[in-house]
Short mmCIF file of C-alpha atoms in Angstrom, two decimals:
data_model
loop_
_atom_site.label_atom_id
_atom_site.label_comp_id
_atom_site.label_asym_id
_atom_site.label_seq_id
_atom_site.Cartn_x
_atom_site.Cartn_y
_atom_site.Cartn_z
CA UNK A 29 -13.33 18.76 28.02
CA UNK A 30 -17.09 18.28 28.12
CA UNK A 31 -17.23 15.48 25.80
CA UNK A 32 -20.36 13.46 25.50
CA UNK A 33 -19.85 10.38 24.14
CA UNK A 34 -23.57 9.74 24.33
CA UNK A 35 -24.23 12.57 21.81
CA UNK A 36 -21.18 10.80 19.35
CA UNK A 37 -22.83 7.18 20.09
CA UNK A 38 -25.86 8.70 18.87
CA UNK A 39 -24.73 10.74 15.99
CA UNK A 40 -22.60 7.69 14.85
CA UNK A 41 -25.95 5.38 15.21
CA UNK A 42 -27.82 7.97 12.92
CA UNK A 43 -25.82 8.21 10.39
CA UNK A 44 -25.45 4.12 10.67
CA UNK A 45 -29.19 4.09 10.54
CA UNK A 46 -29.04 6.38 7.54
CA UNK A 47 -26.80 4.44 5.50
CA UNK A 48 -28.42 1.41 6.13
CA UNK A 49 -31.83 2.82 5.06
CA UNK A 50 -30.40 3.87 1.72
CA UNK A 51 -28.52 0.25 1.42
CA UNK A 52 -32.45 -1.12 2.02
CA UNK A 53 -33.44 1.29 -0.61
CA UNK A 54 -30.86 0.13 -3.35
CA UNK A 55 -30.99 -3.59 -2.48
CA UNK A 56 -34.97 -3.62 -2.63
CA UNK A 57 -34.59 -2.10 -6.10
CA UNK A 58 -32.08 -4.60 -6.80
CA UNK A 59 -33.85 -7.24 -5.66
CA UNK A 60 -37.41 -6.33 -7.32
CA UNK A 61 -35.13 -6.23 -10.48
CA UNK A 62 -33.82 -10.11 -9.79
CA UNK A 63 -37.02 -11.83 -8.76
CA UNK A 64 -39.36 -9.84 -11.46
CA UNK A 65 -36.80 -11.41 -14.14
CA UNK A 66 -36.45 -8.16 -15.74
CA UNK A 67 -36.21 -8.42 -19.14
CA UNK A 68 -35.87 -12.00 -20.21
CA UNK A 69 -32.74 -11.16 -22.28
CA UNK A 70 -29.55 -11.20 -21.86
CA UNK A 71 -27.98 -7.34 -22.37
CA UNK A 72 -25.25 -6.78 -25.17
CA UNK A 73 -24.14 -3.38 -23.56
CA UNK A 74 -21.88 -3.58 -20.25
CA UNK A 75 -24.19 -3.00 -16.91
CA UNK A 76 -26.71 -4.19 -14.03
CA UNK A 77 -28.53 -6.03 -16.69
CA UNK A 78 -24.83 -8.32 -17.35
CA UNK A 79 -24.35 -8.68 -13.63
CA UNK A 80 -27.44 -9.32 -12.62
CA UNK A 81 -27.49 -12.28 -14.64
CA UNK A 82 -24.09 -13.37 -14.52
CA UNK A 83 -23.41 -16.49 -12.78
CA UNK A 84 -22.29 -14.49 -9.56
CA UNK A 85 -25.72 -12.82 -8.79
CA UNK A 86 -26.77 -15.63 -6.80
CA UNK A 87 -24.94 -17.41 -3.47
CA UNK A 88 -26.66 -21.15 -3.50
CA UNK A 89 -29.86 -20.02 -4.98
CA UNK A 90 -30.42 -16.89 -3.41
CA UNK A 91 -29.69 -13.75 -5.30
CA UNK A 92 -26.91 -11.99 -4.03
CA UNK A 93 -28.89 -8.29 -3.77
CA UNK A 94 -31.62 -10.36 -1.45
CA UNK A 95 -28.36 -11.26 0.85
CA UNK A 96 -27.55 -7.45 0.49
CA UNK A 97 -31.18 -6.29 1.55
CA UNK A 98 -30.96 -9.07 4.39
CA UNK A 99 -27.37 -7.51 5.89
CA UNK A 100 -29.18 -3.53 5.20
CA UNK A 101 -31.77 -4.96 7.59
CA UNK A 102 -29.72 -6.06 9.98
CA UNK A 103 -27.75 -3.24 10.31
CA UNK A 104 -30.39 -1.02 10.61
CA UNK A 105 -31.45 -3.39 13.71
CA UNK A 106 -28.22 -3.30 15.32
CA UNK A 107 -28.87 0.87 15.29
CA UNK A 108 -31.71 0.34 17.10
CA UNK A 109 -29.78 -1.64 19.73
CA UNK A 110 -28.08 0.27 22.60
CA UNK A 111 -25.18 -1.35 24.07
CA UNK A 112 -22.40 -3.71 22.82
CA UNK A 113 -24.83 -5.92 21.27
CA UNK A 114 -25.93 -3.23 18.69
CA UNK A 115 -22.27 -2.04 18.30
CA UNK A 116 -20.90 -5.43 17.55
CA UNK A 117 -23.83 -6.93 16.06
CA UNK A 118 -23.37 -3.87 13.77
CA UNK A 119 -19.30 -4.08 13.44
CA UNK A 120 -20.05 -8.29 12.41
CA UNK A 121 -23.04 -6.71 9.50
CA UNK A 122 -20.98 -4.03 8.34
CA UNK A 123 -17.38 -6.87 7.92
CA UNK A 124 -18.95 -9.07 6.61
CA UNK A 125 -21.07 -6.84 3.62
CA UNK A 126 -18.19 -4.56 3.01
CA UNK A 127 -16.13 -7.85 2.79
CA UNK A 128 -18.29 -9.58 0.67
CA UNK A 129 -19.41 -6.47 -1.16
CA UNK A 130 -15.32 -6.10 -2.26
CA UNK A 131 -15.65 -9.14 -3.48
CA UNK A 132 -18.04 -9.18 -5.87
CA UNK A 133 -16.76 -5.62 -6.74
CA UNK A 134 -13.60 -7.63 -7.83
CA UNK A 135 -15.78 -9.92 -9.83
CA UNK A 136 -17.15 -7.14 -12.05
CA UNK A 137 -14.32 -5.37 -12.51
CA UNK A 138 -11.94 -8.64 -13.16
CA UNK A 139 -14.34 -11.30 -13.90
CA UNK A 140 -17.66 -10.08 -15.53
CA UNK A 141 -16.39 -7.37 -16.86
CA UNK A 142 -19.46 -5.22 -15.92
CA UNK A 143 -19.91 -2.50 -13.55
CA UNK A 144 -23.44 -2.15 -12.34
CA UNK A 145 -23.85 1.38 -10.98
CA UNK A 146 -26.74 0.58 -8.38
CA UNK A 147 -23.91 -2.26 -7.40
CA UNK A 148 -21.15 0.23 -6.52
CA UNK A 149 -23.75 2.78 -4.73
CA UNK A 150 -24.52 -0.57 -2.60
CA UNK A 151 -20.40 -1.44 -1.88
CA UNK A 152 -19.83 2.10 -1.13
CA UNK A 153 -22.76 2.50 1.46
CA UNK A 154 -21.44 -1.00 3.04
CA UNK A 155 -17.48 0.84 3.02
CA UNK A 156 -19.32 4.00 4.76
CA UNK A 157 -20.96 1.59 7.15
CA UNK A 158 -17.95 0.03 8.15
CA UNK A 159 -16.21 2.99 9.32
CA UNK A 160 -18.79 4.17 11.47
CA UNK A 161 -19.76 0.63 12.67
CA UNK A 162 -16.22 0.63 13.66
CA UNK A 163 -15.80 4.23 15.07
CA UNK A 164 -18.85 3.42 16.63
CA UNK A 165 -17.04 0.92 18.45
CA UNK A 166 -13.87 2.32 19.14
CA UNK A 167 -15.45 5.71 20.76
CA UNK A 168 -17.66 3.93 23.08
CA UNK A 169 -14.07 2.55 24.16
CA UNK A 170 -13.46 5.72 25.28
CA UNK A 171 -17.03 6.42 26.91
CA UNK A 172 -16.76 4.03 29.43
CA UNK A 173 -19.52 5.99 31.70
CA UNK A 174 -21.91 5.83 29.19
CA UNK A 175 -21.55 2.33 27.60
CA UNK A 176 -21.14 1.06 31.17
CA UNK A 177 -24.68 2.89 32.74
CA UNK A 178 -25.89 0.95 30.00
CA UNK A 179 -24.33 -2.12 31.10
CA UNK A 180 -25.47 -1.13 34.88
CA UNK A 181 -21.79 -1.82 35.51
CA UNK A 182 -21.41 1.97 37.19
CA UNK A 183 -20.92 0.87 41.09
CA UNK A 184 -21.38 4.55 43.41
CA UNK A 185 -17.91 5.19 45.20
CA UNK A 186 -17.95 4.67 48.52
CA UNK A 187 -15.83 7.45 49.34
CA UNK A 188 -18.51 9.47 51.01
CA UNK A 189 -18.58 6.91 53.63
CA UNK A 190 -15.56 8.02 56.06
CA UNK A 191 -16.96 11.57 55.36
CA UNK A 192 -20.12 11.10 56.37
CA UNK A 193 -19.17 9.78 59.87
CA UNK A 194 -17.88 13.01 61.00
CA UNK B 28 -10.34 -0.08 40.12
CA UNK B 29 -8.44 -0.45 37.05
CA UNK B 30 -9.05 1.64 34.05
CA UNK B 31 -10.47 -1.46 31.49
CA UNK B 32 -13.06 -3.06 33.53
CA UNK B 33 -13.55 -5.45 30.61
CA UNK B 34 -16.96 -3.49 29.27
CA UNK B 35 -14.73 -0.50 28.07
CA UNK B 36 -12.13 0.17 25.07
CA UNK B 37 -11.07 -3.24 23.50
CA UNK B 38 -9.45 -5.20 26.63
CA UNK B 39 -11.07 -7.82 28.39
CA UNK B 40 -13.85 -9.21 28.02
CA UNK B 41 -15.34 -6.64 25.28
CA UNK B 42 -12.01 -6.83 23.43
CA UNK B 43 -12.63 -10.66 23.13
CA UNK B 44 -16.17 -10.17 21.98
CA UNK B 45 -14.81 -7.40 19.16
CA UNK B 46 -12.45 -10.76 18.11
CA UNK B 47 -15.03 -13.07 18.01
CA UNK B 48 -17.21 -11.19 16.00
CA UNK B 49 -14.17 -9.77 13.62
CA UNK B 50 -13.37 -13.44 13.01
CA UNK B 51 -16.67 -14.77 12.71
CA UNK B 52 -17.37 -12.53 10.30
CA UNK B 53 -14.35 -12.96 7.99
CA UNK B 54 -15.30 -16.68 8.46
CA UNK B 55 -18.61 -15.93 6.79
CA UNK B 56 -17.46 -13.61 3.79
CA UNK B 57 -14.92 -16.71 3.51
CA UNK B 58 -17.87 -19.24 3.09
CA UNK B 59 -20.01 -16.44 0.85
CA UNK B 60 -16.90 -15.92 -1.67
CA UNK B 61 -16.08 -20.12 -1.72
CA UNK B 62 -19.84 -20.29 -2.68
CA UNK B 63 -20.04 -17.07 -5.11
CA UNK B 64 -16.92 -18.46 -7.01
CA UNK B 65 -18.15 -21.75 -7.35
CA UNK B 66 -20.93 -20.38 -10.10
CA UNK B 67 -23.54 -18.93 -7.44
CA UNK B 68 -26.15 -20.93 -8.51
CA UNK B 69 -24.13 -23.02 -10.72
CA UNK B 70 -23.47 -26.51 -11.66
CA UNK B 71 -20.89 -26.50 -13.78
CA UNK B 72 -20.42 -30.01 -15.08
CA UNK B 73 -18.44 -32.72 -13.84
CA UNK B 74 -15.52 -34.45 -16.07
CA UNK B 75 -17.61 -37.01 -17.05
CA UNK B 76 -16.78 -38.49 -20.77
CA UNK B 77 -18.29 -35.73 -22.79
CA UNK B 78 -22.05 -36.65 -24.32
CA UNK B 79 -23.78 -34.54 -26.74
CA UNK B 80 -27.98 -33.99 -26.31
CA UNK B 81 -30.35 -32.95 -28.83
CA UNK B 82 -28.75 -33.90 -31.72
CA UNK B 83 -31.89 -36.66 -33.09
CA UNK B 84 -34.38 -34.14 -31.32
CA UNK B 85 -33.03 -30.91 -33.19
CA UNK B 86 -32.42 -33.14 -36.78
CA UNK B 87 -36.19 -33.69 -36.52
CA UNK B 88 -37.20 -30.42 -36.30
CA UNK B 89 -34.89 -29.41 -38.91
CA UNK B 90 -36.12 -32.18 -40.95
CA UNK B 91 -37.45 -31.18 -44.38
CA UNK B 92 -36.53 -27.44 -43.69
CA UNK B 93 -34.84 -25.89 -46.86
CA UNK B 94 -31.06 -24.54 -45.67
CA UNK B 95 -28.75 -21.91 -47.10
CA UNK B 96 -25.83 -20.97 -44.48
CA UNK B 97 -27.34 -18.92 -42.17
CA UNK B 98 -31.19 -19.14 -43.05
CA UNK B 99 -33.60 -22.24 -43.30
CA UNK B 100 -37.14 -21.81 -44.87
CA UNK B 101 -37.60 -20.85 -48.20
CA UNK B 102 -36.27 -17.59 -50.02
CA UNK B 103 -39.70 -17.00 -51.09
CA UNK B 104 -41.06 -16.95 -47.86
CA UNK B 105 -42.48 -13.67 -47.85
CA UNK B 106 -41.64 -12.83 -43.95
CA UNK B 107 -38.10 -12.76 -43.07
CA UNK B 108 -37.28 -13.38 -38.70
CA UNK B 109 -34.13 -12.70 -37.80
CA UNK B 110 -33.10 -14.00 -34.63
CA UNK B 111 -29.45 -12.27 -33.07
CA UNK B 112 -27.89 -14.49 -30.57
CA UNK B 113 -25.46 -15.56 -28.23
CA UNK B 114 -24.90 -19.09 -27.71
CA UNK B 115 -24.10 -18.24 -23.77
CA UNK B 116 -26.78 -16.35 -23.36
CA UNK B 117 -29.07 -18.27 -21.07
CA UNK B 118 -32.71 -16.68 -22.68
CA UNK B 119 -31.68 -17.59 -26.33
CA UNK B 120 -31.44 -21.24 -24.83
CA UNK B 121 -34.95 -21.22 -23.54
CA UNK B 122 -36.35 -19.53 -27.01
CA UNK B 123 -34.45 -22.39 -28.94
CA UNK B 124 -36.15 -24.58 -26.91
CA UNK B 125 -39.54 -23.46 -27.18
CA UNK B 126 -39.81 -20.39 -29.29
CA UNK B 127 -37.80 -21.87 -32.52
CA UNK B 128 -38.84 -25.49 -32.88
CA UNK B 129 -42.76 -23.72 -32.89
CA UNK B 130 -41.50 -20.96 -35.44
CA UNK B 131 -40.35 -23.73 -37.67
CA UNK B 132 -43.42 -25.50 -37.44
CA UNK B 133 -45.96 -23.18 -38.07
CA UNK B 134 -44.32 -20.87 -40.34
CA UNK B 135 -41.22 -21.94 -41.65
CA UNK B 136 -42.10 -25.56 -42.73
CA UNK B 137 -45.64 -24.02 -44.15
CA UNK B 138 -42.99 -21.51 -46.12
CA UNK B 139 -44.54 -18.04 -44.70
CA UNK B 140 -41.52 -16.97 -42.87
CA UNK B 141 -37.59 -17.61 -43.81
CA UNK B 142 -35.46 -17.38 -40.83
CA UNK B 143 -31.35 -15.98 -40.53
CA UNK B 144 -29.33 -16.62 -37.81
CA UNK B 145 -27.16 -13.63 -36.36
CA UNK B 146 -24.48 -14.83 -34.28
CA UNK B 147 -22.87 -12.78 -31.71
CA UNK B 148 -20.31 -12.88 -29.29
CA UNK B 149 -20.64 -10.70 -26.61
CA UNK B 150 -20.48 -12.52 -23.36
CA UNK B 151 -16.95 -13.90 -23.21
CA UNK B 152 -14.09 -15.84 -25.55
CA UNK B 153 -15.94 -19.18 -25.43
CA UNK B 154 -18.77 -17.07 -27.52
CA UNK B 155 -16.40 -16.16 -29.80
CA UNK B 156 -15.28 -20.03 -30.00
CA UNK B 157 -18.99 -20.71 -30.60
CA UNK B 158 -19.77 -18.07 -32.83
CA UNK B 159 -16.99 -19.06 -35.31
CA UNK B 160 -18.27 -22.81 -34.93
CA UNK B 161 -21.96 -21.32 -36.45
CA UNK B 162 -20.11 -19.33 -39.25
CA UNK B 163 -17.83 -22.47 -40.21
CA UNK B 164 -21.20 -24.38 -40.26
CA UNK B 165 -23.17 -21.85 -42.36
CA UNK B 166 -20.95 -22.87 -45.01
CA UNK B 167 -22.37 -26.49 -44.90
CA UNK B 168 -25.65 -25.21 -44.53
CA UNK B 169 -25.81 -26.62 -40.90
CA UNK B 170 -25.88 -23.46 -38.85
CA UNK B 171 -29.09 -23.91 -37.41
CA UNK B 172 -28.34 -27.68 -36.50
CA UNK B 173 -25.01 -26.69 -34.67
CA UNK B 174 -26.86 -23.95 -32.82
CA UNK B 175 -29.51 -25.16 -31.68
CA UNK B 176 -27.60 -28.51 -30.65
CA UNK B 177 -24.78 -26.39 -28.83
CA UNK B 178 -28.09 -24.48 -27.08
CA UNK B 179 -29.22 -27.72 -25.90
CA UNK B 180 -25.61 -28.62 -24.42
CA UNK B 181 -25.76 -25.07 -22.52
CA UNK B 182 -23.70 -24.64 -19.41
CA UNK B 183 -23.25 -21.37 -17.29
CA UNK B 184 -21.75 -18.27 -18.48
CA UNK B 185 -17.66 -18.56 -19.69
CA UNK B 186 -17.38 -21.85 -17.36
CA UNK B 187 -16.22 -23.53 -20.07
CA UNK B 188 -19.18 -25.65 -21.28
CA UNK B 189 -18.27 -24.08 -24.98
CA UNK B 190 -15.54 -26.26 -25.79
CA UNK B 191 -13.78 -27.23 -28.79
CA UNK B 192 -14.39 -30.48 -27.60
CA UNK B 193 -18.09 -30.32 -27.22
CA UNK B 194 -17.97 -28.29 -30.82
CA UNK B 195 -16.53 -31.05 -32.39
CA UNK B 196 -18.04 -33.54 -31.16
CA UNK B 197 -21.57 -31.89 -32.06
CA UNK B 198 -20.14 -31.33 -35.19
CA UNK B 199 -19.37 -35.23 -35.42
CA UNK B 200 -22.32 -36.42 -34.44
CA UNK B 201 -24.42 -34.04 -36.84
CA UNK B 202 -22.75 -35.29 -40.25
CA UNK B 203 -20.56 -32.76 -41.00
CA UNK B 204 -17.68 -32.55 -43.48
CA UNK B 205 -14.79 -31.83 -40.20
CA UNK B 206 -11.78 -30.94 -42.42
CA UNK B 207 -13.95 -28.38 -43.97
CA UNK B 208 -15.16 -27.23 -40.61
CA UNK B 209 -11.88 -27.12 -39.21
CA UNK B 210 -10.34 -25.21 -42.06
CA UNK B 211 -12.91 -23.22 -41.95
CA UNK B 212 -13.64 -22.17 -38.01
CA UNK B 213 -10.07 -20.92 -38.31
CA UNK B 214 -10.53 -18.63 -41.43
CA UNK B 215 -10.36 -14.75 -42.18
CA UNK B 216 -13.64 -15.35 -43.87
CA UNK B 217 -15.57 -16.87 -41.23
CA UNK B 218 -14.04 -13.94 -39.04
CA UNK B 219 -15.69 -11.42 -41.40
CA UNK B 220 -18.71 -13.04 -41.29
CA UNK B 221 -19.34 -13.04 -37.78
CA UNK B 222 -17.84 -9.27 -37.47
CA UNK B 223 -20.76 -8.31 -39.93
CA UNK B 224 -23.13 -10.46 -38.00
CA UNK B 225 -22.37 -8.08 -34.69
CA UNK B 226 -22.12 -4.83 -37.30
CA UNK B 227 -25.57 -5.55 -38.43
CA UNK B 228 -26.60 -5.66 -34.58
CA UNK B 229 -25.01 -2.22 -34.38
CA UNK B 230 -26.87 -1.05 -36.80
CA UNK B 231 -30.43 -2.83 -36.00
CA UNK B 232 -30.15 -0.97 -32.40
CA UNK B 233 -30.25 -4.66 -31.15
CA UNK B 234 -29.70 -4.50 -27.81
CA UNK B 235 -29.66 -7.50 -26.26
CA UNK B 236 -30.04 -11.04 -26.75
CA UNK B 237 -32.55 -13.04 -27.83
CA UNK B 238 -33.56 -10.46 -30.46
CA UNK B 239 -36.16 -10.94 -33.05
CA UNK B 240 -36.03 -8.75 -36.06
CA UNK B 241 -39.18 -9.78 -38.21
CA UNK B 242 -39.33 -8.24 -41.62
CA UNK B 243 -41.81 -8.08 -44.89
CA UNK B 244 -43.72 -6.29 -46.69
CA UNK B 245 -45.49 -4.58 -44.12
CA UNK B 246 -42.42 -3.17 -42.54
CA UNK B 247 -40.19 -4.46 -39.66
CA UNK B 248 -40.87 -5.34 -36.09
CA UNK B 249 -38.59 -6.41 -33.17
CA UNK B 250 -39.27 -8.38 -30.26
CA UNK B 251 -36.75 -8.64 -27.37
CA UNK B 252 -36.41 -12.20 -25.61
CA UNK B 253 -39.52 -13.16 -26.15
CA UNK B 254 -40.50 -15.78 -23.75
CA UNK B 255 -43.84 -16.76 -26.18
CA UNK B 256 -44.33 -18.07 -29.37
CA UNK B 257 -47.34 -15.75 -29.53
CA UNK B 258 -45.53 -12.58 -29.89
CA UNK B 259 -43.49 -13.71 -32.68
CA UNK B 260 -46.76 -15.07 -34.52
CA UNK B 261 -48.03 -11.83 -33.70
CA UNK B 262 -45.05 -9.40 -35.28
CA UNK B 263 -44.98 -11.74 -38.23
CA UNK B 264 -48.86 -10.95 -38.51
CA UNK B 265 -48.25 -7.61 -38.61
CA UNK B 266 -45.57 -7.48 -41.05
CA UNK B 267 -47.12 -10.49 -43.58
CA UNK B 268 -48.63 -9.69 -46.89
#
């Protein structure tokens, strides 16, 4: 019965923070890849190479592994954030990459006709993040001491007072 | 005293927060997937009565070249480059516009270096389209024209830019004989000839695309999407008698 929700808020925001530093990791490669131009040809064998320069790598002018990095960023943030903010700041982050993430997973697979590896690690790490980002929610439901001393919404009971007057 | 004091589970006040932010956020990945599928970066053109560009600019640097199908320069030349592209490929574009028109200049129009055209086709069906277009032309001796006319006219990968429309009409405007071209854009023959234009990719390793293959006597070099003039020059140096 000795739960401590503080302890699973805290596990959950590790392993958050975790995930998001290895999104950071494979979005900064990503990215590096992108702005250095790589090589200035376009690859005959299916791959990052294809994708990368597809017509889909970029969302109005900025490349879509620099929106990745940005969202990896923010999540890591929202870890670092105690509270609702950080766990729905972190819930909004993790929906809308894992969202997005599916989509251009769709556009590979159906469209491109390319699967970038380093692409897949990233939509994988945004599906893991989205679970916790929402268990992370749902169990502070439960620890409503915890998220609420946070909130300094814990009022003392007053039922002391009628004892105290003996 | 109630158990959801509106900071707890997902009633209340929290539980209207979690909704905001679940619908904000599917608003966003709305907005990012309307502007991903539009082309990302891309301007894909508007329905505008179709135009062709480049066709006087590439005709004068074409102009006194010697042409056999896929080559122009002379057979003598004693330096052979052979360029493998795609005609979607976005780098081949910027080499026909800079690297090309300077390789015919110095070195094919002084007759040091012959250069082939190797079609491929590896991006999508309207490279195929365009790659048969080149093969049908090599057999007027106007594969370089088409290509480098149809590079000129490039739009963004498989948006549909590569027409038969724009084909033709490129076709039109350059001089050539269309019955033949038709007849011959739908043939077995020109079908062969681009599957040994992608067989001899296979074989050269060729990788990606622009690919320079430069061969003489010297032996062979290849340079991959070469952004200067310079490194051409410079394989062709090596390789040169």
């Amino acid at each position: 019965m000795t739960r401590t929700p503080s302890r699973i808020e805290a596990g959950l925001r590790a392993a958050l923070a975790a995930v998001a530093l290895a999104g950071v990791g494979v979005a900064t490669y990503l990215t590096s890849v992108r702005l250095s131009g790589g090589t200035p040809a376009c690859a005959i064998a299916t791959g990052c190479a294809e994708v990368q320069e597809s017509a889909y790598s970029g969302v109005a002018g900025v490349p879509v592994a620099t929106l990745g990095l940005l969202a990896y960023v923010a999540l890591l943030a929202t870890t670092a954030m105690r509270g609702d903010l950080g766990r729905i700041g972190g819930l909004f982050t993790a929906i809308v990459g894992a969202g997005f993430s599916a989509w251009l997973t769709y556009v590979e697979i159906g469209i491109i006709d390319a699967i970038c590896t380093w692409c897949v690690i990233s939509a994988i790490l945004m599906g893991v993040a989205l679970a916790l980002a929402i268990a992370r929610v749902a169990t502070s439901g439960d620890a409503g001491a915890t998220s609420g001393a946070e909130s300094s919404e814990t009022i003392p009971l007053p039922a002391t007072r009628g004892a105290s007057a003996e | 005293m109630s158990a959801s004091t509106g900071n707890t589970g997902f009633g209340g006040r929290r539980g209207l927060l979690i909704g905001i932010a679940v619908a904000a956020a599917v608003i966003v990945i709305g907005v990012l997937v309307a502007l991903s599928a539009t082309g990302g970066d891309g301007d894909s053109g508007d329905d505008g009565p179709l135009t062709v560009a480049g066709v006087v600019e590439v005709q004068r640097e074409l102009q006194g070249v010697e042409k056999e199908g896929t080559f122009i320069g002379p057979s003598s030349a004693p330096v052979t480059v052979t360029e493998y592209g795609d005609l979607q490929c976005p780098f081949c574009a910027q080499a026909a516009a800079t690297t090309v028109p300077e390789l015919v200049a110095s070195f094919v129009a002084v007759g040091q270096v012959r250069l082939q055209l190797r079609t491929l086709a590896f991006i999508g069906d309207d490279s195929r389209r365009g790659a048969l277009a080149v093969h049908a032309a090599a057999r007027q001796d106007l594969a370089w024209d088409l290509t480098e006319v149809l590079y000129r006219n490039q739009g963004g990968e498989n948006d549909g830019w590569l027409s038969d429309e724009l084909i033709t009409k490129a076709a039109e405007e350059i001089g050539f004989d269309m019955a033949a071209f038709e007849e011959d854009r739908a043939s077995d023959q020109v079908a062969a000839d681009l599957a040994a234009d992608e067989e001899a990719a296979r074989e050269s390793g060729v990788q990606s695309t622009p690919t320079f293959v430069v061969t003489g006597p010297g032996g062979t070099e290849v340079v991959t999407g070469p952004q200067d003039v310079r490194e051409v020059a410079a394989a062709i140096a090596k390789v040169a008698p």
